[in-house]
Coordinates of C-alpha atoms in Angstrom, one line a residue:
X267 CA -23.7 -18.2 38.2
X268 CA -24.1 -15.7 41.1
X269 CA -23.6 -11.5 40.8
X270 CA -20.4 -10.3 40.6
X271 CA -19.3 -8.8 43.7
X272 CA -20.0 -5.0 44.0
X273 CA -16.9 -5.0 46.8
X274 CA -13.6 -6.6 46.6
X275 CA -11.3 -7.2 49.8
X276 CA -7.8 -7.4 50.1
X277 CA -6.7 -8.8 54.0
X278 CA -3.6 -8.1 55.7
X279 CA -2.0 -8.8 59.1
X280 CA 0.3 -6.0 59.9
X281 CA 2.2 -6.4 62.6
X282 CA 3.8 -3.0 62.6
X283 CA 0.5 -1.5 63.7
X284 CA 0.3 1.4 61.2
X285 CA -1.9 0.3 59.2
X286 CA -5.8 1.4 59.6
X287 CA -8.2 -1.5 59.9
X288 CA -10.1 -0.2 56.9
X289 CA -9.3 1.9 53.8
X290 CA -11.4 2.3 50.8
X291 CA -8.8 2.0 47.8
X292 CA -8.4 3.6 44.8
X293 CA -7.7 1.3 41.7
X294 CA -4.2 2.3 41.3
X295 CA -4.0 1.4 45.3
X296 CA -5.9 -2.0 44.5
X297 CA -3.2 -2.2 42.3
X298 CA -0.2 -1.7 44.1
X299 CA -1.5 -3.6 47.4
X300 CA -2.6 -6.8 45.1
X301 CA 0.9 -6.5 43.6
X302 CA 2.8 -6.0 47.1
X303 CA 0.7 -8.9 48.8
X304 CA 1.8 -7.9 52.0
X305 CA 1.0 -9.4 55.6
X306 CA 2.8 -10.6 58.4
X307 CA 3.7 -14.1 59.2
X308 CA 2.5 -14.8 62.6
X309 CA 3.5 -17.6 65.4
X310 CA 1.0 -20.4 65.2
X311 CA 0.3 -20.0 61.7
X312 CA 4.1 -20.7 60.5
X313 CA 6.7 -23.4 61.7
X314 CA 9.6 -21.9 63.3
X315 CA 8.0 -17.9 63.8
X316 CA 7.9 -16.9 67.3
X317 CA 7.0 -13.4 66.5
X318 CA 5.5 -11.3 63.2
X319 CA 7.5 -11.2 60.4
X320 CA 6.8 -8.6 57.9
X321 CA 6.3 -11.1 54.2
X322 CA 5.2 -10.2 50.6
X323 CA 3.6 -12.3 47.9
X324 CA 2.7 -10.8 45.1
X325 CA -1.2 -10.9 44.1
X326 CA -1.2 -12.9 47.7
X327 CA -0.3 -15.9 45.7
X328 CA 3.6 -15.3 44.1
X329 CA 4.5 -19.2 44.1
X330 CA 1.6 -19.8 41.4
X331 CA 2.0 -16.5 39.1
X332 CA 2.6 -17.5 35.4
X333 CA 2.6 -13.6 34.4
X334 CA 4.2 -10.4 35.7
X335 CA 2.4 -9.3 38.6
X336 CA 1.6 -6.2 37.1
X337 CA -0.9 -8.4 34.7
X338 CA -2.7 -9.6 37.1
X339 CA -3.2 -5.9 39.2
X340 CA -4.1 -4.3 35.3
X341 CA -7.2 -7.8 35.1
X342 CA -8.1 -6.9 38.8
X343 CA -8.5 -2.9 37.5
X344 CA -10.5 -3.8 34.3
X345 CA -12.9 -6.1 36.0
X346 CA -13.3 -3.1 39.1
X347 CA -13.7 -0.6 36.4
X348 CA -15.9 -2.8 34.3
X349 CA -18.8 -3.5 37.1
X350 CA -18.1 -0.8 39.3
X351 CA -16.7 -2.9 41.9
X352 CA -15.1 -1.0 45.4
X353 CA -11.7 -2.2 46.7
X354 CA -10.7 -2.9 49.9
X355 CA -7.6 -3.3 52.4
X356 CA -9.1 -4.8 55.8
X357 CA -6.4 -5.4 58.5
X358 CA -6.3 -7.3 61.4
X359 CA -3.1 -6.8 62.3
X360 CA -1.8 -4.9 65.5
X361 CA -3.2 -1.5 67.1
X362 CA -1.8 0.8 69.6
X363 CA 1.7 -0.4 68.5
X364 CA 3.7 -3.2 66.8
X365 CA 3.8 -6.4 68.1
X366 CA 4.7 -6.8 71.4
X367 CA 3.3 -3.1 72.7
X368 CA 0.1 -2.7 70.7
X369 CA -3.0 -5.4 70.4
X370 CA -4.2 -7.1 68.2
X371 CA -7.4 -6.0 66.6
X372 CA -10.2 -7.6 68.0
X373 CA -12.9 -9.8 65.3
X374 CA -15.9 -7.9 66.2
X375 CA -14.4 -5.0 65.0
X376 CA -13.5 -6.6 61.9
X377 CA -16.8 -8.5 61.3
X378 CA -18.5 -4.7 61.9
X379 CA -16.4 -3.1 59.4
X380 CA -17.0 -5.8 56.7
X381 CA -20.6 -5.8 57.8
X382 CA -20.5 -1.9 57.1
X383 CA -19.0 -2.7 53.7
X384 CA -21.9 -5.2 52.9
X385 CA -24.5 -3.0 53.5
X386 CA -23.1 -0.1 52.2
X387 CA -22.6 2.0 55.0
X388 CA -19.0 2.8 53.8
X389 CA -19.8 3.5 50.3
X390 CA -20.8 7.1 51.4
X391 CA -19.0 7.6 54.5
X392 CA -16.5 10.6 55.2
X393 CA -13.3 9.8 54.7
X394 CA -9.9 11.1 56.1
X395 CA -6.4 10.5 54.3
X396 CA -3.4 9.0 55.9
X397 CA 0.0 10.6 55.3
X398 CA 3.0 8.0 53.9
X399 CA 0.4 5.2 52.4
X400 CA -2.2 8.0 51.7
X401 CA -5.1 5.6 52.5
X402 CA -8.4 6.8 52.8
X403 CA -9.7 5.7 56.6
X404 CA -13.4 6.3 57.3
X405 CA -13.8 9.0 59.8
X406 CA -17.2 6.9 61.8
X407 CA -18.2 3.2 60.9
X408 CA -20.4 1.9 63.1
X409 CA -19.7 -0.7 66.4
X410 CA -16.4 0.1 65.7
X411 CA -14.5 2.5 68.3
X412 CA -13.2 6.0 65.6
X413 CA -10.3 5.9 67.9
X414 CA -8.6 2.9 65.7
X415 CA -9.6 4.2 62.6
X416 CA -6.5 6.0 62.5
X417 CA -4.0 4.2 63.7
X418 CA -1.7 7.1 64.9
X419 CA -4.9 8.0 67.5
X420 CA -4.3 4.4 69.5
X421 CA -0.4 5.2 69.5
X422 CA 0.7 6.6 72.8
X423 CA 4.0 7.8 71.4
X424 CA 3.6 9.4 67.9
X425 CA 6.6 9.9 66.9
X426 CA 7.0 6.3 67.5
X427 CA 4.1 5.8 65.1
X428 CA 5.6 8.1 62.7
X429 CA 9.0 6.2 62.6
X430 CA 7.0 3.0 62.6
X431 CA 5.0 4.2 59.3
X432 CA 8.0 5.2 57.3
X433 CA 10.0 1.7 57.9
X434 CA 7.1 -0.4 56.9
X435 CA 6.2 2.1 54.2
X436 CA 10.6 1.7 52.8
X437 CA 9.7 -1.9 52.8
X438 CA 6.8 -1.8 50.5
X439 CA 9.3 0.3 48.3
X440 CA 12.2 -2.1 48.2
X441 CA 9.9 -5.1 47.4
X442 CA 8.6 -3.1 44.7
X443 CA 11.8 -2.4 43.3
X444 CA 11.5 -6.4 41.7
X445 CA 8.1 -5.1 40.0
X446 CA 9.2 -1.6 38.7
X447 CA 10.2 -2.8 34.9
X448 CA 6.6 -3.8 33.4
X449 CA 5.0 -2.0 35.5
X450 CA 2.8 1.2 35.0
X451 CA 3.4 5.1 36.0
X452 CA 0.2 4.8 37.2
X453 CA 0.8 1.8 39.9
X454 CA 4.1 3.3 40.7
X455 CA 2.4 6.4 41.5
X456 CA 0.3 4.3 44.5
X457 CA 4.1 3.5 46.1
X458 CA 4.1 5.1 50.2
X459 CA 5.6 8.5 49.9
X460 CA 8.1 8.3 53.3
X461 CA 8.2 11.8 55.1
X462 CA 10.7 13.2 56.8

């Protein structure tokens, strides 16, 4: 049997475009995002979608889930705790805007990123938190352009981003609303805060 792995990533399409391509998460975060499984389902990869739809699966596997999800996130935690194991959320979703006004985010920059989580480069970096999903976005990480670290920087109009941030982070909260009974203060605590 092979090492345990020291990082642990959690992939997402967001077609929204408000999410940052890389955030280090805490384990209540890991948590929450393994339990919200969210991504979007794009055209080519689903029959009948012509355009992103925002979906949730909890754990990123709901059809097969014997347990409440919230048993899975609390096994995800102990093992992360257990061999000191860094969490994840890589998207490579939209930047720039949704779908439709944005781009998508080009695979270099995504193999870069999860090269810099390989070698360790991100384990240290300086980090930046994001308002609404308080993510923490590395400020640098190398052959990838800072601009789209923060995903507001690549908007043209911010308000627009702003708007953009607080719909997708109000659906996070409704689907969590099916997980709330079970589920721990802690976890709950990881939900998007919406501004105003």
């Amino acid at each position: 049997m092979g090492p345990l792995p020291k990082n642990i990533i959690m992939l997402t399409c967001d077609a929204f475009g408000v999410l940052p391509p890389i955030a280090k998460l805490t384990p209540e975060q890991a948590m929450y995002h393994f339990m919200s499984g969210y991504t979007a389902k794009v055209a080519g990869t689903e029959m009948g979608v012509t355009e992103p739809q925002a979906t949730f699966s909890a754990c990123f596997g709901a059809p097969f889930l014997v347990w409440h999800p919230s048993k899975y996130a609390e096994l995800l935690a102990e093992k992360v705790e257990k061999h000191g194991a860094h969490c994840w959320l890589i998207n490579t979703g939209w930047s720039g805007g949704a779908y439709g006004t944005g781009k998508r985010l080009p695979l270099k920059y995504t193999r870069a990123i999860i090269d810099a989580i390989h070698n360790g480069e991100l384990e240290n970096a300086k980090y930046e938190t994001l308002p609404v999903f308080n993510l923490e976005v590395p400020t640098v990480c190398s052959r990838v352009p800072t601009d789209i670290l923060n995903p507001r920087n690549t908007w043209d109009d911010k308000s627009a981003h702003d708007r953009q941030v607080n719909e997708l982070a109000q659906l996070f909260i409704d689907n969590f609303k099916t997980f709330e009974d079970g589920t721990s203060q802690a976890i709950l605590n990881a939900a998007p805060q919406l501004t105003k």
